[in-house]
JSON list of C-alpha atoms in Angstrom, two decimals:
[
{"chain": "A", "resi": 1, "resn": "UNK", "atom": "CA", "xyz": [153.52, 124.04, 127.15]},
{"chain": "A", "resi": 2, "resn": "UNK", "atom": "CA", "xyz": [152.77, 126.24, 124.13]},
{"chain": "A", "resi": 3, "resn": "UNK", "atom": "CA", "xyz": [155.00, 129.17, 123.42]},
{"chain": "A", "resi": 4, "resn": "UNK", "atom": "CA", "xyz": [154.81, 132.31, 121.37]},
{"chain": "A", "resi": 5, "resn": "UNK", "atom": "CA", "xyz": [155.73, 131.98, 117.71]},
{"chain": "A", "resi": 6, "resn": "UNK", "atom": "CA", "xyz": [157.66, 134.61, 115.80]},
{"chain": "A", "resi": 7, "resn": "UNK", "atom": "CA", "xyz": [155.72, 135.37, 112.63]},
{"chain": "A", "resi": 8, "resn": "UNK", "atom": "CA", "xyz": [158.45, 137.63, 111.31]},
{"chain": "A", "resi": 9, "resn": "UNK", "atom": "CA", "xyz": [160.70, 140.62, 111.69]},
{"chain": "A", "resi": 10, "resn": "UNK", "atom": "CA", "xyz": [161.50, 143.33, 109.17]},
{"chain": "A", "resi": 11, "resn": "UNK", "atom": "CA", "xyz": [164.04, 146.18, 109.09]},
{"chain": "A", "resi": 12, "resn": "UNK", "atom": "CA", "xyz": [162.66, 149.21, 107.25]},
{"chain": "A", "resi": 13, "resn": "UNK", "atom": "CA", "xyz": [164.56, 152.35, 106.25]},
{"chain": "A", "resi": 14, "resn": "UNK", "atom": "CA", "xyz": [163.31, 155.32, 108.31]},
{"chain": "A", "resi": 15, "resn": "UNK", "atom": "CA", "xyz": [161.68, 157.18, 105.44]},
{"chain": "A", "resi": 16, "resn": "UNK", "atom": "CA", "xyz": [158.18, 158.47, 104.75]},
{"chain": "A", "resi": 17, "resn": "UNK", "atom": "CA", "xyz": [157.48, 155.18, 102.94]},
{"chain": "A", "resi": 18, "resn": "UNK", "atom": "CA", "xyz": [158.15, 153.10, 106.09]},
{"chain": "A", "resi": 19, "resn": "UNK", "atom": "CA", "xyz": [154.50, 152.87, 107.27]},
{"chain": "A", "resi": 20, "resn": "UNK", "atom": "CA", "xyz": [153.40, 151.58, 103.85]},
{"chain": "A", "resi": 21, "resn": "UNK", "atom": "CA", "xyz": [156.21, 148.99, 103.88]},
{"chain": "A", "resi": 22, "resn": "UNK", "atom": "CA", "xyz": [155.09, 147.87, 107.35]},
{"chain": "A", "resi": 23, "resn": "UNK", "atom": "CA", "xyz": [151.46, 147.54, 106.25]},
{"chain": "A", "resi": 24, "resn": "UNK", "atom": "CA", "xyz": [152.45, 145.53, 103.18]},
{"chain": "A", "resi": 25, "resn": "UNK", "atom": "CA", "xyz": [154.62, 143.24, 105.30]},
{"chain": "A", "resi": 26, "resn": "UNK", "atom": "CA", "xyz": [151.78, 142.59, 107.75]},
{"chain": "A", "resi": 27, "resn": "UNK", "atom": "CA", "xyz": [149.50, 141.59, 104.87]},
{"chain": "A", "resi": 28, "resn": "UNK", "atom": "CA", "xyz": [152.02, 138.87, 103.94]},
{"chain": "A", "resi": 29, "resn": "UNK", "atom": "CA", "xyz": [152.43, 137.38, 107.43]},
{"chain": "A", "resi": 30, "resn": "UNK", "atom": "CA", "xyz": [148.99, 137.66, 109.07]},
{"chain": "A", "resi": 31, "resn": "UNK", "atom": "CA", "xyz": [146.65, 134.84, 108.07]},
{"chain": "A", "resi": 32, "resn": "UNK", "atom": "CA", "xyz": [142.98, 135.89, 107.81]},
{"chain": "A", "resi": 33, "resn": "UNK", "atom": "CA", "xyz": [141.92, 132.27, 108.29]},
{"chain": "A", "resi": 34, "resn": "UNK", "atom": "CA", "xyz": [143.65, 132.23, 111.68]},
{"chain": "A", "resi": 35, "resn": "UNK", "atom": "CA", "xyz": [142.89, 135.71, 113.00]},
{"chain": "A", "resi": 36, "resn": "UNK", "atom": "CA", "xyz": [139.80, 137.91, 113.05]},
{"chain": "A", "resi": 37, "resn": "UNK", "atom": "CA", "xyz": [139.76, 140.40, 110.19]},
{"chain": "A", "resi": 38, "resn": "UNK", "atom": "CA", "xyz": [139.05, 143.30, 112.53]},
{"chain": "A", "resi": 39, "resn": "UNK", "atom": "CA", "xyz": [142.05, 142.29, 114.65]},
{"chain": "A", "resi": 40, "resn": "UNK", "atom": "CA", "xyz": [144.25, 142.23, 111.55]},
{"chain": "A", "resi": 41, "resn": "UNK", "atom": "CA", "xyz": [142.96, 145.69, 110.66]},
{"chain": "A", "resi": 42, "resn": "UNK", "atom": "CA", "xyz": [143.76, 146.91, 114.19]},
{"chain": "A", "resi": 43, "resn": "UNK", "atom": "CA", "xyz": [147.26, 145.40, 114.08]},
{"chain": "A", "resi": 44, "resn": "UNK", "atom": "CA", "xyz": [147.89, 147.02, 110.71]},
{"chain": "A", "resi": 45, "resn": "UNK", "atom": "CA", "xyz": [146.62, 150.45, 111.81]},
{"chain": "A", "resi": 46, "resn": "UNK", "atom": "CA", "xyz": [148.49, 150.46, 115.11]},
{"chain": "A", "resi": 47, "resn": "UNK", "atom": "CA", "xyz": [151.73, 149.26, 113.54]},
{"chain": "A", "resi": 48, "resn": "UNK", "atom": "CA", "xyz": [151.46, 151.98, 110.92]},
{"chain": "A", "resi": 49, "resn": "UNK", "atom": "CA", "xyz": [150.97, 154.58, 113.67]},
{"chain": "A", "resi": 50, "resn": "UNK", "atom": "CA", "xyz": [154.01, 153.38, 115.64]},
{"chain": "A", "resi": 51, "resn": "UNK", "atom": "CA", "xyz": [156.22, 153.23, 112.56]},
{"chain": "A", "resi": 52, "resn": "UNK", "atom": "CA", "xyz": [155.12, 156.75, 111.63]},
{"chain": "A", "resi": 53, "resn": "UNK", "atom": "CA", "xyz": [156.01, 157.95, 115.14]},
{"chain": "A", "resi": 54, "resn": "UNK", "atom": "CA", "xyz": [159.43, 156.27, 114.89]},
{"chain": "A", "resi": 55, "resn": "UNK", "atom": "CA", "xyz": [160.17, 158.01, 111.60]},
{"chain": "A", "resi": 56, "resn": "UNK", "atom": "CA", "xyz": [158.86, 161.42, 112.69]},
{"chain": "A", "resi": 57, "resn": "UNK", "atom": "CA", "xyz": [160.05, 161.58, 116.31]},
{"chain": "A", "resi": 58, "resn": "UNK", "atom": "CA", "xyz": [163.29, 159.58, 116.51]},
{"chain": "A", "resi": 59, "resn": "UNK", "atom": "CA", "xyz": [166.72, 159.26, 114.92]},
{"chain": "A", "resi": 60, "resn": "UNK", "atom": "CA", "xyz": [165.30, 156.50, 112.74]},
{"chain": "A", "resi": 61, "resn": "UNK", "atom": "CA", "xyz": [163.87, 159.23, 110.50]},
{"chain": "A", "resi": 62, "resn": "UNK", "atom": "CA", "xyz": [167.34, 160.76, 110.01]},
{"chain": "A", "resi": 63, "resn": "UNK", "atom": "CA", "xyz": [168.77, 158.00, 107.83]},
{"chain": "A", "resi": 64, "resn": "UNK", "atom": "CA", "xyz": [168.17, 155.21, 110.35]},
{"chain": "A", "resi": 65, "resn": "UNK", "atom": "CA", "xyz": [165.89, 152.23, 110.41]},
{"chain": "A", "resi": 66, "resn": "UNK", "atom": "CA", "xyz": [162.81, 150.90, 112.14]},
{"chain": "A", "resi": 67, "resn": "UNK", "atom": "CA", "xyz": [162.41, 147.22, 113.03]},
{"chain": "A", "resi": 68, "resn": "UNK", "atom": "CA", "xyz": [158.95, 145.64, 113.16]},
{"chain": "A", "resi": 69, "resn": "UNK", "atom": "CA", "xyz": [158.63, 142.25, 114.88]},
{"chain": "A", "resi": 70, "resn": "UNK", "atom": "CA", "xyz": [155.40, 140.26, 115.08]},
{"chain": "A", "resi": 71, "resn": "UNK", "atom": "CA", "xyz": [154.66, 137.35, 117.41]},
{"chain": "A", "resi": 72, "resn": "UNK", "atom": "CA", "xyz": [151.61, 135.15, 117.80]},
{"chain": "A", "resi": 73, "resn": "UNK", "atom": "CA", "xyz": [150.66, 133.75, 121.19]},
{"chain": "A", "resi": 74, "resn": "UNK", "atom": "CA", "xyz": [148.64, 130.64, 121.97]},
{"chain": "A", "resi": 75, "resn": "UNK", "atom": "CA", "xyz": [145.01, 131.67, 122.29]},
{"chain": "A", "resi": 76, "resn": "UNK", "atom": "CA", "xyz": [145.24, 134.26, 119.53]},
{"chain": "A", "resi": 77, "resn": "UNK", "atom": "CA", "xyz": [147.16, 137.24, 120.86]},
{"chain": "A", "resi": 78, "resn": "UNK", "atom": "CA", "xyz": [149.33, 139.16, 118.41]},
{"chain": "A", "resi": 79, "resn": "UNK", "atom": "CA", "xyz": [152.25, 141.15, 119.79]},
{"chain": "A", "resi": 80, "resn": "UNK", "atom": "CA", "xyz": [153.92, 143.78, 117.63]},
{"chain": "A", "resi": 81, "resn": "UNK", "atom": "CA", "xyz": [157.16, 145.48, 118.60]},
{"chain": "A", "resi": 82, "resn": "UNK", "atom": "CA", "xyz": [158.42, 148.57, 116.78]},
{"chain": "A", "resi": 83, "resn": "UNK", "atom": "CA", "xyz": [162.05, 149.39, 117.58]},
{"chain": "A", "resi": 84, "resn": "UNK", "atom": "CA", "xyz": [163.52, 152.75, 116.67]},
{"chain": "A", "resi": 85, "resn": "UNK", "atom": "CA", "xyz": [166.90, 154.42, 117.10]},
{"chain": "A", "resi": 86, "resn": "UNK", "atom": "CA", "xyz": [165.84, 156.67, 119.96]},
{"chain": "A", "resi": 87, "resn": "UNK", "atom": "CA", "xyz": [164.70, 160.23, 120.35]},
{"chain": "A", "resi": 88, "resn": "UNK", "atom": "CA", "xyz": [164.34, 162.98, 122.94]},
{"chain": "A", "resi": 89, "resn": "UNK", "atom": "CA", "xyz": [160.84, 162.02, 124.08]},
{"chain": "A", "resi": 90, "resn": "UNK", "atom": "CA", "xyz": [159.12, 158.92, 125.34]},
{"chain": "A", "resi": 91, "resn": "UNK", "atom": "CA", "xyz": [155.93, 157.54, 123.76]},
{"chain": "A", "resi": 92, "resn": "UNK", "atom": "CA", "xyz": [153.00, 159.21, 125.52]},
{"chain": "A", "resi": 93, "resn": "UNK", "atom": "CA", "xyz": [149.42, 159.61, 124.29]},
{"chain": "A", "resi": 94, "resn": "UNK", "atom": "CA", "xyz": [148.43, 163.25, 124.04]},
{"chain": "A", "resi": 95, "resn": "UNK", "atom": "CA", "xyz": [145.31, 165.23, 123.40]},
{"chain": "A", "resi": 96, "resn": "UNK", "atom": "CA", "xyz": [145.77, 167.37, 120.27]},
{"chain": "A", "resi": 97, "resn": "UNK", "atom": "CA", "xyz": [145.56, 171.12, 120.85]},
{"chain": "A", "resi": 98, "resn": "UNK", "atom": "CA", "xyz": [143.17, 171.42, 117.92]},
{"chain": "A", "resi": 99, "resn": "UNK", "atom": "CA", "xyz": [140.40, 168.85, 117.46]},
{"chain": "A", "resi": 100, "resn": "UNK", "atom": "CA", "xyz": [140.87, 169.13, 113.68]},
{"chain": "A", "resi": 101, "resn": "UNK", "atom": "CA", "xyz": [144.64, 168.56, 113.82]},
{"chain": "A", "resi": 102, "resn": "UNK", "atom": "CA", "xyz": [145.60, 165.55, 111.69]},
{"chain": "A", "resi": 103, "resn": "UNK", "atom": "CA", "xyz": [148.57, 164.71, 113.92]},
{"chain": "A", "resi": 104, "resn": "UNK", "atom": "CA", "xyz": [148.93, 163.53, 117.48]},
{"chain": "A", "resi": 105, "resn": "UNK", "atom": "CA", "xyz": [146.35, 160.75, 117.64]},
{"chain": "A", "resi": 106, "resn": "UNK", "atom": "CA", "xyz": [148.51, 157.67, 117.02]},
{"chain": "A", "resi": 107, "resn": "UNK", "atom": "CA", "xyz": [149.21, 156.64, 120.59]},
{"chain": "A", "resi": 108, "resn": "UNK", "atom": "CA", "xyz": [145.63, 157.44, 121.59]},
{"chain": "A", "resi": 109, "resn": "UNK", "atom": "CA", "xyz": [144.55, 154.88, 118.97]},
{"chain": "A", "resi": 110, "resn": "UNK", "atom": "CA", "xyz": [147.05, 152.37, 120.36]},
{"chain": "A", "resi": 111, "resn": "UNK", "atom": "CA", "xyz": [145.75, 153.01, 123.87]},
{"chain": "A", "resi": 112, "resn": "UNK", "atom": "CA", "xyz": [142.13, 152.57, 122.73]},
{"chain": "A", "resi": 113, "resn": "UNK", "atom": "CA", "xyz": [142.48, 149.49, 120.50]},
{"chain": "A", "resi": 114, "resn": "UNK", "atom": "CA", "xyz": [145.26, 147.41, 122.07]},
{"chain": "A", "resi": 115, "resn": "UNK", "atom": "CA", "xyz": [144.66, 145.02, 124.95]},
{"chain": "A", "resi": 116, "resn": "UNK", "atom": "CA", "xyz": [147.87, 146.38, 126.44]},
{"chain": "A", "resi": 117, "resn": "UNK", "atom": "CA", "xyz": [150.85, 148.39, 125.26]},
{"chain": "A", "resi": 118, "resn": "UNK", "atom": "CA", "xyz": [154.05, 149.95, 126.51]},
{"chain": "A", "resi": 119, "resn": "UNK", "atom": "CA", "xyz": [157.58, 150.91, 125.67]},
{"chain": "A", "resi": 120, "resn": "UNK", "atom": "CA", "xyz": [161.12, 150.21, 126.78]},
{"chain": "A", "resi": 121, "resn": "UNK", "atom": "CA", "xyz": [164.12, 152.46, 126.31]},
{"chain": "A", "resi": 122, "resn": "UNK", "atom": "CA", "xyz": [167.68, 151.24, 126.26]},
{"chain": "A", "resi": 123, "resn": "UNK", "atom": "CA", "xyz": [171.04, 152.58, 125.12]},
{"chain": "A", "resi": 124, "resn": "UNK", "atom": "CA", "xyz": [170.19, 151.90, 121.47]},
{"chain": "A", "resi": 125, "resn": "UNK", "atom": "CA", "xyz": [166.66, 153.30, 121.17]},
{"chain": "A", "resi": 126, "resn": "UNK", "atom": "CA", "xyz": [163.06, 152.68, 122.13]},
{"chain": "A", "resi": 127, "resn": "UNK", "atom": "CA", "xyz": [160.88, 149.66, 121.51]},
{"chain": "A", "resi": 128, "resn": "UNK", "atom": "CA", "xyz": [157.16, 150.41, 121.61]},
{"chain": "A", "resi": 129, "resn": "UNK", "atom": "CA", "xyz": [154.89, 147.37, 121.66]},
{"chain": "A", "resi": 130, "resn": "UNK", "atom": "CA", "xyz": [151.23, 146.44, 121.75]},
{"chain": "A", "resi": 131, "resn": "UNK", "atom": "CA", "xyz": [149.09, 143.32, 122.02]},
{"chain": "A", "resi": 132, "resn": "UNK", "atom": "CA", "xyz": [145.83, 142.73, 120.15]},
{"chain": "A", "resi": 133, "resn": "UNK", "atom": "CA", "xyz": [143.44, 139.84, 120.80]},
{"chain": "A", "resi": 134, "resn": "UNK", "atom": "CA", "xyz": [142.97, 138.12, 117.45]},
{"chain": "A", "resi": 135, "resn": "UNK", "atom": "CA", "xyz": [141.33, 134.94, 118.72]},
{"chain": "A", "resi": 136, "resn": "UNK", "atom": "CA", "xyz": [137.81, 135.57, 117.46]},
{"chain": "A", "resi": 137, "resn": "UNK", "atom": "CA", "xyz": [137.83, 134.18, 113.91]},
{"chain": "A", "resi": 138, "resn": "UNK", "atom": "CA", "xyz": [134.35, 134.70, 112.56]},
{"chain": "A", "resi": 139, "resn": "UNK", "atom": "CA", "xyz": [132.42, 131.71, 111.24]},
{"chain": "A", "resi": 140, "resn": "UNK", "atom": "CA", "xyz": [132.09, 133.33, 107.80]},
{"chain": "A", "resi": 141, "resn": "UNK", "atom": "CA", "xyz": [135.88, 133.63, 107.63]},
{"chain": "A", "resi": 142, "resn": "UNK", "atom": "CA", "xyz": [136.32, 129.90, 108.37]},
{"chain": "A", "resi": 143, "resn": "UNK", "atom": "CA", "xyz": [133.64, 128.98, 105.84]},
{"chain": "A", "resi": 144, "resn": "UNK", "atom": "CA", "xyz": [135.28, 131.09, 103.13]},
{"chain": "A", "resi": 145, "resn": "UNK", "atom": "CA", "xyz": [138.62, 129.29, 103.42]}
]
Protein backbone atom coordinates (compact mmCIF):
# COMPACT_ATOMS: atom_id res chain seq x y z
CA UNK A 1 0.00 0.00 0.00
CA UNK A 2 1.33 3.44 -0.94
CA UNK A 3 1.46 6.13 1.68
CA UNK A 4 1.78 9.86 1.74
CA UNK A 5 5.29 11.25 1.57
CA UNK A 6 6.45 14.28 3.52
CA UNK A 7 8.11 16.66 1.07
CA UNK A 8 9.20 18.99 3.82
CA UNK A 9 8.39 21.20 6.77
CA UNK A 10 9.63 24.70 7.52
CA UNK A 11 9.36 26.98 10.57
CA UNK A 12 9.14 30.64 9.55
CA UNK A 13 9.30 33.67 11.85
CA UNK A 14 5.89 35.38 11.95
CA UNK A 15 6.94 38.54 10.13
CA UNK A 16 5.75 40.34 7.01
CA UNK A 17 8.42 38.41 5.07
CA UNK A 18 6.90 35.02 6.01
CA UNK A 19 4.75 34.60 2.85
CA UNK A 20 7.78 35.23 0.61
CA UNK A 21 9.82 32.69 2.60
CA UNK A 22 7.01 30.14 2.19
CA UNK A 23 6.81 30.73 -1.57
CA UNK A 24 10.58 30.37 -1.94
CA UNK A 25 10.53 27.14 0.07
CA UNK A 26 7.77 25.68 -2.10
CA UNK A 27 9.81 26.41 -5.22
CA UNK A 28 12.61 24.24 -3.79
CA UNK A 29 10.46 21.22 -2.87
CA UNK A 30 7.79 21.01 -5.58
CA UNK A 31 9.01 19.26 -8.72
CA UNK A 32 7.51 20.65 -11.95
CA UNK A 33 8.28 17.36 -13.72
CA UNK A 34 6.05 15.53 -11.22
CA UNK A 35 3.21 18.01 -10.73
CA UNK A 36 1.16 20.19 -13.05
CA UNK A 37 2.49 23.75 -13.22
CA UNK A 38 -0.95 25.21 -12.56
CA UNK A 39 -1.25 23.02 -9.46
CA UNK A 40 2.14 24.25 -8.23
CA UNK A 41 0.96 27.82 -8.81
CA UNK A 42 -2.23 27.11 -6.84
CA UNK A 43 -0.29 25.51 -3.97
CA UNK A 44 2.06 28.48 -3.86
CA UNK A 45 -0.75 31.06 -3.92
CA UNK A 46 -2.87 29.30 -1.31
CA UNK A 47 0.08 28.70 1.01
CA UNK A 48 1.02 32.35 0.75
CA UNK A 49 -2.55 33.35 1.65
CA UNK A 50 -2.65 31.06 4.70
CA UNK A 51 0.77 32.20 5.92
CA UNK A 52 -0.33 35.82 5.53
CA UNK A 53 -3.47 35.09 7.56
CA UNK A 54 -1.37 33.42 10.28
CA UNK A 55 0.90 36.45 10.55
CA UNK A 56 -1.91 39.02 10.44
CA UNK A 57 -4.59 37.31 12.54
CA UNK A 58 -2.79 35.16 15.12
CA UNK A 59 -0.14 35.31 17.83
CA UNK A 60 2.37 34.09 15.25
CA UNK A 61 2.59 37.68 14.01
CA UNK A 62 3.55 38.92 17.49
CA UNK A 63 7.04 37.43 17.58
CA UNK A 64 5.91 33.84 16.99
CA UNK A 65 6.33 31.43 14.15
CA UNK A 66 4.39 29.74 11.39
CA UNK A 67 5.06 26.14 10.34
CA UNK A 68 4.43 25.03 6.75
CA UNK A 69 4.32 21.29 6.07
CA UNK A 70 3.87 19.76 2.61
CA UNK A 71 2.90 16.18 1.82
CA UNK A 72 2.45 14.37 -1.48
CA UNK A 73 -0.12 11.61 -1.83
CA UNK A 74 -0.16 8.71 -4.28
CA UNK A 75 -2.11 9.81 -7.32
CA UNK A 76 -0.82 13.37 -7.19
CA UNK A 77 -2.54 15.15 -4.31
CA UNK A 78 -0.55 17.78 -2.46
CA UNK A 79 -1.54 18.58 1.12
CA UNK A 80 -0.27 21.74 2.76
CA UNK A 81 -0.68 22.45 6.47
CA UNK A 82 -0.03 25.89 7.93
CA UNK A 83 0.22 25.88 11.72
CA UNK A 84 0.06 29.10 13.69
CA UNK A 85 0.16 30.02 17.37
CA UNK A 86 -3.56 30.72 17.68
CA UNK A 87 -5.79 33.73 17.61
CA UNK A 88 -9.25 34.92 18.62
CA UNK A 89 -11.01 33.87 15.41
CA UNK A 90 -11.34 30.73 13.37
CA UNK A 91 -10.54 30.59 9.64
CA UNK A 92 -13.73 31.48 7.78
CA UNK A 93 -14.11 32.76 4.21
CA UNK A 94 -15.78 36.15 4.13
CA UNK A 95 -17.18 38.49 1.53
CA UNK A 96 -15.30 41.81 1.68
CA UNK A 97 -17.45 44.82 2.56
CA UNK A 98 -15.96 46.72 -0.37
CA UNK A 99 -15.44 44.97 -3.71
CA UNK A 100 -12.23 46.99 -4.18
CA UNK A 101 -10.80 46.06 -0.76
CA UNK A 102 -7.42 44.37 -1.17
CA UNK A 103 -7.89 42.28 1.97
CA UNK A 104 -10.24 39.50 2.95
CA UNK A 105 -10.10 37.25 -0.11
CA UNK A 106 -7.52 34.66 0.99
CA UNK A 107 -9.83 31.97 2.32
CA UNK A 108 -12.24 32.54 -0.56
CA UNK A 109 -9.34 31.67 -2.89
CA UNK A 110 -8.57 28.57 -0.81
CA UNK A 111 -12.23 27.57 -0.95
CA UNK A 112 -12.34 28.08 -4.73
CA UNK A 113 -9.05 26.44 -5.75
CA UNK A 114 -8.52 23.60 -3.26
CA UNK A 115 -10.12 20.19 -3.66
CA UNK A 116 -10.84 20.35 0.06
CA UNK A 117 -9.67 22.38 3.04
CA UNK A 118 -10.27 22.83 6.73
CA UNK A 119 -8.75 23.73 10.04
CA UNK A 120 -8.16 22.26 13.46
CA UNK A 121 -7.68 24.15 16.69
CA UNK A 122 -5.89 22.77 19.71
CA UNK A 123 -4.33 24.16 22.87
CA UNK A 124 -1.29 25.40 20.96
CA UNK A 125 -2.86 27.11 17.93
CA UNK A 126 -4.64 26.46 14.67
CA UNK A 127 -3.60 24.33 11.72
CA UNK A 128 -5.28 25.29 8.47
CA UNK A 129 -4.83 22.84 5.62
CA UNK A 130 -5.77 22.34 1.99
CA UNK A 131 -5.42 19.70 -0.71
CA UNK A 132 -4.73 20.40 -4.38
CA UNK A 133 -4.88 17.79 -7.16
CA UNK A 134 -1.50 17.96 -8.90
CA UNK A 135 -1.79 14.73 -10.88
CA UNK A 136 -2.21 16.22 -14.34
CA UNK A 137 1.35 16.72 -15.59
CA UNK A 138 1.05 18.16 -19.06
CA UNK A 139 2.76 16.37 -21.95
CA UNK A 140 4.83 19.46 -22.75
CA UNK A 141 6.16 19.44 -19.19
CA UNK A 142 7.27 15.80 -19.50
CA UNK A 143 8.86 16.47 -22.89
CA UNK A 144 10.80 19.46 -21.54
CA UNK A 145 12.47 17.43 -18.80
